Amino acid sequence: NLLNKVCGSNWMDDASYSNGIFGFVNFDGYAYLFKGSTFWKNVHVGGDYYNAITVLPDGFIACKWKCAYFDFDGNKKWDVDVGWVGNGPAVHNGYVYVADYYWNKLHILKLSDGSEVNEISYGEGAYDTAVCGNYLAVGTWSYLYLYDVSDPANPKVLWKVGGFVEAYNVAFSPD
């Protein structure tokens, strides 16, 4: 059943959920935020951030050519250049994992200030990240990687499997 509908002036590109708040980013340069099924507000993020979103308890990270951590009023906590981000970054234990398609990297940033603490290079574009417990999944052009992030700034590869044509979205199931 349709619970609510809000139209931007362009298309929604990514969605995220945390603590009762749904967030969507639109090519019109806004993040659209819902509390449950009720439209709450839209926040202007601009053209550098309308491709990907990750909602957090006190704000959200929005990305495209850059990533920025916004509070729910639209104030930036930090802002960092990245190549091109197609999907919302994963967050784990104070670190942000950003898949970068253009620079073929995984950027590992501190959640507190956006500073880059590490990066992992791939020979191809990185599309998406997902975290579950101490596991990080990264989808690239043709591979799926699984990392142990017990040390969140220094992921250790557990395995990788190939044969994909654009592993564009990755996710963990509940079991």
PDB file of C-alpha atoms in Angstrom:
ATOM      1  CA  ASN A   1       0.000   0.000   0.000  1.00  0.00           C
ATOM      2  CA  LEU A   2       1.211   3.467  -0.838  1.00  0.00           C
ATOM      3  CA  LEU A   3       1.819   5.304   2.450  1.00  0.00           C
ATOM      4  CA  ASN A   4       2.865   8.668   1.060  1.00  0.00           C
ATOM      5  CA  LYS A   5       4.068  10.317  -2.117  1.00  0.00           C
ATOM      6  CA  VAL A   6       6.270  13.361  -2.637  1.00  0.00           C
ATOM      7  CA  CYS A   7       7.517  14.329  -6.061  1.00  0.00           C
ATOM      8  CA  GLY A   8      10.750  16.148  -6.709  1.00  0.00           C
ATOM      9  CA  SER A   9      11.341  17.983  -9.946  1.00  0.00           C
ATOM     10  CA  ASN A  10      13.563  15.126 -11.135  1.00  0.00           C
ATOM     11  CA  TRP A  11      14.092  11.462 -10.246  1.00  0.00           C
ATOM     12  CA  MET A  12      15.026   9.936  -6.892  1.00  0.00           C
ATOM     13  CA  ASP A  13      18.359   8.183  -7.126  1.00  0.00           C
ATOM     14  CA  ASP A  14      19.034   6.568  -3.743  1.00  0.00           C
ATOM     15  CA  ALA A  15      17.242   5.798  -0.493  1.00  0.00           C
ATOM     16  CA  SER A  16      18.274   5.079   3.090  1.00  0.00           C
ATOM     17  CA  TYR A  17      16.647   4.458   6.485  1.00  0.00           C
ATOM     18  CA  SER A  18      17.759   4.894  10.103  1.00  0.00           C
ATOM     19  CA  ASN A  19      15.939   5.340  13.410  1.00  0.00           C
ATOM     20  CA  GLY A  20      12.516   6.006  11.922  1.00  0.00           C
ATOM     21  CA  ILE A  21      13.755   8.388   9.212  1.00  0.00           C
ATOM     22  CA  PHE A  22      13.688   7.586   5.512  1.00  0.00           C
ATOM     23  CA  GLY A  23      15.898   9.676   3.242  1.00  0.00           C
ATOM     24  CA  PHE A  24      15.892   9.996  -0.534  1.00  0.00           C
ATOM     25  CA  VAL A  25      18.129  12.099  -2.778  1.00  0.00           C
ATOM     26  CA  ASN A  26      16.802  13.607  -5.965  1.00  0.00           C
ATOM     27  CA  PHE A  27      18.544  14.938  -9.055  1.00  0.00           C
ATOM     28  CA  ASP A  28      16.917  18.283  -8.245  1.00  0.00           C
ATOM     29  CA  GLY A  29      19.624  18.733  -5.563  1.00  0.00           C
ATOM     30  CA  TYR A  30      17.446  18.011  -2.522  1.00  0.00           C
ATOM     31  CA  ALA A  31      17.286  15.285   0.091  1.00  0.00           C
ATOM     32  CA  TYR A  32      13.690  14.366   0.942  1.00  0.00           C
ATOM     33  CA  LEU A  33      13.203  13.196   4.525  1.00  0.00           C
ATOM     34  CA  PHE A  34      10.272  11.285   6.008  1.00  0.00           C
ATOM     35  CA  LYS A  35       9.555  10.429   9.623  1.00  0.00           C
ATOM     36  CA  GLY A  36       7.917   7.070   9.203  1.00  0.00           C
ATOM     37  CA  SER A  37       5.435   7.516   6.375  1.00  0.00           C
ATOM     38  CA  THR A  38       4.998  11.275   6.962  1.00  0.00           C
ATOM     39  CA  PHE A  39       6.911  13.775   4.840  1.00  0.00           C
ATOM     40  CA  TRP A  40       9.094  15.808   7.199  1.00  0.00           C
ATOM     41  CA  LYS A  41      11.235  18.166   5.109  1.00  0.00           C
ATOM     42  CA  ASN A  42      13.480  18.559   2.139  1.00  0.00           C
ATOM     43  CA  VAL A  43      17.051  19.749   2.566  1.00  0.00           C
ATOM     44  CA  HIS A  44      19.034  21.403  -0.219  1.00  0.00           C
ATOM     45  CA  VAL A  45      22.276  19.458  -0.788  1.00  0.00           C
ATOM     46  CA  GLY A  46      23.261  20.758  -4.242  1.00  0.00           C
ATOM     47  CA  GLY A  47      24.601  19.183  -7.390  1.00  0.00           C
ATOM     48  CA  ASP A  48      27.715  17.602  -5.874  1.00  0.00           C
ATOM     49  CA  TYR A  49      25.691  15.418  -3.462  1.00  0.00           C
ATOM     50  CA  TYR A  50      22.442  14.228  -5.071  1.00  0.00           C
ATOM     51  CA  ASN A  51      23.431  10.698  -6.135  1.00  0.00           C
ATOM     52  CA  ALA A  52      23.667   8.745  -2.874  1.00  0.00           C
ATOM     53  CA  ILE A  53      22.460   8.978   0.727  1.00  0.00           C
ATOM     54  CA  THR A  54      23.040   7.271   4.059  1.00  0.00           C
ATOM     55  CA  VAL A  55      20.776   8.363   6.924  1.00  0.00           C
ATOM     56  CA  LEU A  56      22.331   8.420  10.398  1.00  0.00           C
ATOM     57  CA  PRO A  57      20.788   9.204  13.806  1.00  0.00           C
ATOM     58  CA  ASP A  58      21.797  12.898  13.722  1.00  0.00           C
ATOM     59  CA  GLY A  59      21.906  13.649   9.998  1.00  0.00           C
ATOM     60  CA  PHE A  60      22.858  12.079   6.702  1.00  0.00           C
ATOM     61  CA  ILE A  61      25.766  11.633   4.329  1.00  0.00           C
ATOM     62  CA  ALA A  62      25.011  12.625   0.741  1.00  0.00           C
ATOM     63  CA  CYS A  63      27.399  12.000  -2.147  1.00  0.00           C
ATOM     64  CA  LYS A  64      28.031  12.298  -5.865  1.00  0.00           C
ATOM     65  CA  TRP A  65      31.325  13.996  -6.826  1.00  0.00           C
ATOM     66  CA  LYS A  66      31.842  14.797  -3.156  1.00  0.00           C
ATOM     67  CA  CYS A  67      30.518  13.432   0.113  1.00  0.00           C
ATOM     68  CA  ALA A  68      29.239  15.672   2.892  1.00  0.00           C
ATOM     69  CA  TYR A  69      27.793  14.949   6.302  1.00  0.00           C
ATOM     70  CA  PHE A  70      24.729  17.160   6.779  1.00  0.00           C
ATOM     71  CA  ASP A  71      22.662  17.656   9.899  1.00  0.00           C
ATOM     72  CA  PHE A  72      18.885  17.530   9.392  1.00  0.00           C
ATOM     73  CA  ASP A  73      18.790  21.318   8.961  1.00  0.00           C
ATOM     74  CA  GLY A  74      21.212  21.191   6.011  1.00  0.00           C
ATOM     75  CA  ASN A  75      24.363  22.364   7.810  1.00  0.00           C
ATOM     76  CA  LYS A  76      27.548  20.574   6.709  1.00  0.00           C
ATOM     77  CA  LYS A  77      29.623  18.886   9.378  1.00  0.00           C
ATOM     78  CA  TRP A  78      32.285  18.031   6.793  1.00  0.00           C
ATOM     79  CA  ASP A  79      32.829  17.848   3.044  1.00  0.00           C
ATOM     80  CA  VAL A  80      35.330  15.724   1.077  1.00  0.00           C
ATOM     81  CA  ASP A  81      36.169  15.205  -2.604  1.00  0.00           C
ATOM     82  CA  VAL A  82      35.647  11.740  -4.041  1.00  0.00           C
ATOM     83  CA  GLY A  83      35.589  10.504  -7.641  1.00  0.00           C
ATOM     84  CA  TRP A  84      31.967   9.454  -8.257  1.00  0.00           C
ATOM     85  CA  VAL A  85      29.656   7.759  -5.782  1.00  0.00           C
ATOM     86  CA  GLY A  86      26.598   5.890  -7.012  1.00  0.00           C
ATOM     87  CA  ASN A  87      25.288   4.420  -3.753  1.00  0.00           C
ATOM     88  CA  GLY A  88      25.147   5.544  -0.139  1.00  0.00           C
ATOM     89  CA  PRO A  89      28.273   4.759   1.851  1.00  0.00           C
ATOM     90  CA  ALA A  90      28.349   2.218   4.670  1.00  0.00           C
ATOM     91  CA  VAL A  91      29.096   3.373   8.230  1.00  0.00           C
ATOM     92  CA  HIS A  92      30.652   1.213  10.951  1.00  0.00           C
ATOM     93  CA  ASN A  93      32.239   2.026  14.330  1.00  0.00           C
ATOM     94  CA  GLY A  94      32.995   5.653  13.518  1.00  0.00           C
ATOM     95  CA  TYR A  95      34.187   5.075   9.943  1.00  0.00           C
ATOM     96  CA  VAL A  96      32.587   5.685   6.560  1.00  0.00           C
ATOM     97  CA  TYR A  97      33.224   3.366   3.581  1.00  0.00           C
ATOM     98  CA  VAL A  98      32.740   5.150   0.264  1.00  0.00           C
ATOM     99  CA  ALA A  99      32.842   3.206  -3.019  1.00  0.00           C
ATOM    100  CA  ASP A 100      34.342   5.419  -5.731  1.00  0.00           C
ATOM    101  CA  TYR A 101      33.699   4.433  -9.324  1.00  0.00           C
ATOM    102  CA  TYR A 102      35.942   6.984 -11.088  1.00  0.00           C
ATOM    103  CA  TRP A 103      39.062   6.648  -8.980  1.00  0.00           C
ATOM    104  CA  ASN A 104      38.583   2.857  -8.565  1.00  0.00           C
ATOM    105  CA  LYS A 105      38.863   3.052  -4.780  1.00  0.00           C
ATOM    106  CA  LEU A 106      37.267   2.426  -1.463  1.00  0.00           C
ATOM    107  CA  HIS A 107      37.737   5.564   0.648  1.00  0.00           C
ATOM    108  CA  ILE A 108      37.776   5.034   4.410  1.00  0.00           C
ATOM    109  CA  LEU A 109      36.865   8.229   6.236  1.00  0.00           C
ATOM    110  CA  LYS A 110      36.493   9.179   9.882  1.00  0.00           C
ATOM    111  CA  LEU A 111      32.833   9.846  10.591  1.00  0.00           C
ATOM    112  CA  SER A 112      33.763  12.613  13.037  1.00  0.00           C
ATOM    113  CA  ASP A 113      35.534  14.911  10.552  1.00  0.00           C
ATOM    114  CA  GLY A 114      35.564  13.261   7.087  1.00  0.00           C
ATOM    115  CA  SER A 115      39.339  12.874   7.012  1.00  0.00           C
ATOM    116  CA  GLU A 116      40.573   9.975   4.904  1.00  0.00           C
ATOM    117  CA  VAL A 117      42.418   7.397   7.015  1.00  0.00           C
ATOM    118  CA  ASN A 118      42.898   4.714   4.385  1.00  0.00           C
ATOM    119  CA  GLU A 119      41.990   3.717   0.859  1.00  0.00           C
ATOM    120  CA  ILE A 120      41.893   0.464  -1.040  1.00  0.00           C
ATOM    121  CA  SER A 121      42.552   0.580  -4.779  1.00  0.00           C
ATOM    122  CA  TYR A 122      40.906  -1.682  -7.309  1.00  0.00           C
ATOM    123  CA  GLY A 123      41.705  -2.107 -10.986  1.00  0.00           C
ATOM    124  CA  GLU A 124      38.118  -1.129 -11.782  1.00  0.00           C
ATOM    125  CA  GLY A 125      35.299   1.051 -10.499  1.00  0.00           C
ATOM    126  CA  ALA A 126      33.839   0.421  -7.055  1.00  0.00           C
ATOM    127  CA  TYR A 127      30.038   0.723  -6.884  1.00  0.00           C
ATOM    128  CA  ASP A 128      28.608  -0.075  -3.474  1.00  0.00           C
ATOM    129  CA  THR A 129      29.332  -0.987   0.135  1.00  0.00           C
ATOM    130  CA  ALA A 130      27.356  -2.674   2.906  1.00  0.00           C
ATOM    131  CA  VAL A 131      28.228  -3.484   6.523  1.00  0.00           C
ATOM    132  CA  CYS A 132      26.877  -6.197   8.811  1.00  0.00           C
ATOM    133  CA  GLY A 133      28.577  -6.746  12.166  1.00  0.00           C
ATOM    134  CA  ASN A 134      32.304  -6.814  11.446  1.00  0.00           C
ATOM    135  CA  TYR A 135      31.860  -7.616   7.757  1.00  0.00           C
ATOM    136  CA  LEU A 136      32.124  -5.164   4.880  1.00  0.00           C
ATOM    137  CA  ALA A 137      30.978  -6.077   1.364  1.00  0.00           C
ATOM    138  CA  VAL A 138      32.222  -4.069  -1.616  1.00  0.00           C
ATOM    139  CA  GLY A 139      30.857  -4.476  -5.137  1.00  0.00           C
ATOM    140  CA  THR A 140      33.069  -3.438  -8.059  1.00  0.00           C
ATOM    141  CA  TRP A 141      32.685  -3.698 -11.827  1.00  0.00           C
ATOM    142  CA  SER A 142      33.241  -7.471 -11.827  1.00  0.00           C
ATOM    143  CA  TYR A 143      33.964  -8.573  -8.235  1.00  0.00           C
ATOM    144  CA  LEU A 144      32.341  -8.893  -4.846  1.00  0.00           C
ATOM    145  CA  TYR A 145      34.749  -8.512  -1.920  1.00  0.00           C
ATOM    146  CA  LEU A 146      34.132  -9.484   1.693  1.00  0.00           C
ATOM    147  CA  TYR A 147      36.304  -7.842   4.347  1.00  0.00           C
ATOM    148  CA  ASP A 148      36.745  -8.258   8.074  1.00  0.00           C
ATOM    149  CA  VAL A 149      36.482  -4.785   9.634  1.00  0.00           C
ATOM    150  CA  SER A 150      37.304  -5.730  13.229  1.00  0.00           C
ATOM    151  CA  ASP A 151      39.906  -2.985  12.782  1.00  0.00           C
ATOM    152  CA  PRO A 152      37.584  -0.572  10.931  1.00  0.00           C
ATOM    153  CA  ALA A 153      40.355   1.599   9.462  1.00  0.00           C
ATOM    154  CA  ASN A 154      42.210  -1.414   8.053  1.00  0.00           C
ATOM    155  CA  PRO A 155      39.859  -3.914   6.386  1.00  0.00           C
ATOM    156  CA  LYS A 156      41.267  -7.393   5.748  1.00  0.00           C
ATOM    157  CA  VAL A 157      40.097  -9.279   2.654  1.00  0.00           C
ATOM    158  CA  LEU A 158      38.411 -12.564   3.568  1.00  0.00           C
ATOM    159  CA  TRP A 159      37.546 -13.458  -0.033  1.00  0.00           C
ATOM    160  CA  LYS A 160      36.578 -12.107  -3.407  1.00  0.00           C
ATOM    161  CA  VAL A 161      34.505 -13.685  -6.143  1.00  0.00           C
ATOM    162  CA  GLY A 162      34.394 -12.601  -9.769  1.00  0.00           C
ATOM    163  CA  GLY A 163      32.156 -13.021 -12.756  1.00  0.00           C
ATOM    164  CA  PHE A 164      29.870 -10.015 -12.279  1.00  0.00           C
ATOM    165  CA  VAL A 165      28.947  -7.396 -14.818  1.00  0.00           C
ATOM    166  CA  GLU A 166      28.612  -4.346 -12.581  1.00  0.00           C
ATOM    167  CA  ALA A 167      28.099  -5.501  -8.992  1.00  0.00           C
ATOM    168  CA  TYR A 168      26.156  -2.262  -8.567  1.00  0.00           C
ATOM    169  CA  ASN A 169      24.301  -3.004  -5.327  1.00  0.00           C
ATOM    170  CA  VAL A 170      25.376  -5.132  -2.382  1.00  0.00           C
ATOM    171  CA  ALA A 171      23.415  -5.974   0.766  1.00  0.00           C
ATOM    172  CA  PHE A 172      23.343  -8.448   3.625  1.00  0.00           C
ATOM    173  CA  SER A 173      20.280 -10.506   4.426  1.00  0.00           C
ATOM    174  CA  PRO A 174      19.106 -10.894   8.039  1.00  0.00           C
ATOM    175  CA  ASP A 175      20.500 -14.436   8.191  1.00  0.00           C
TER     176      ASP A 175
END
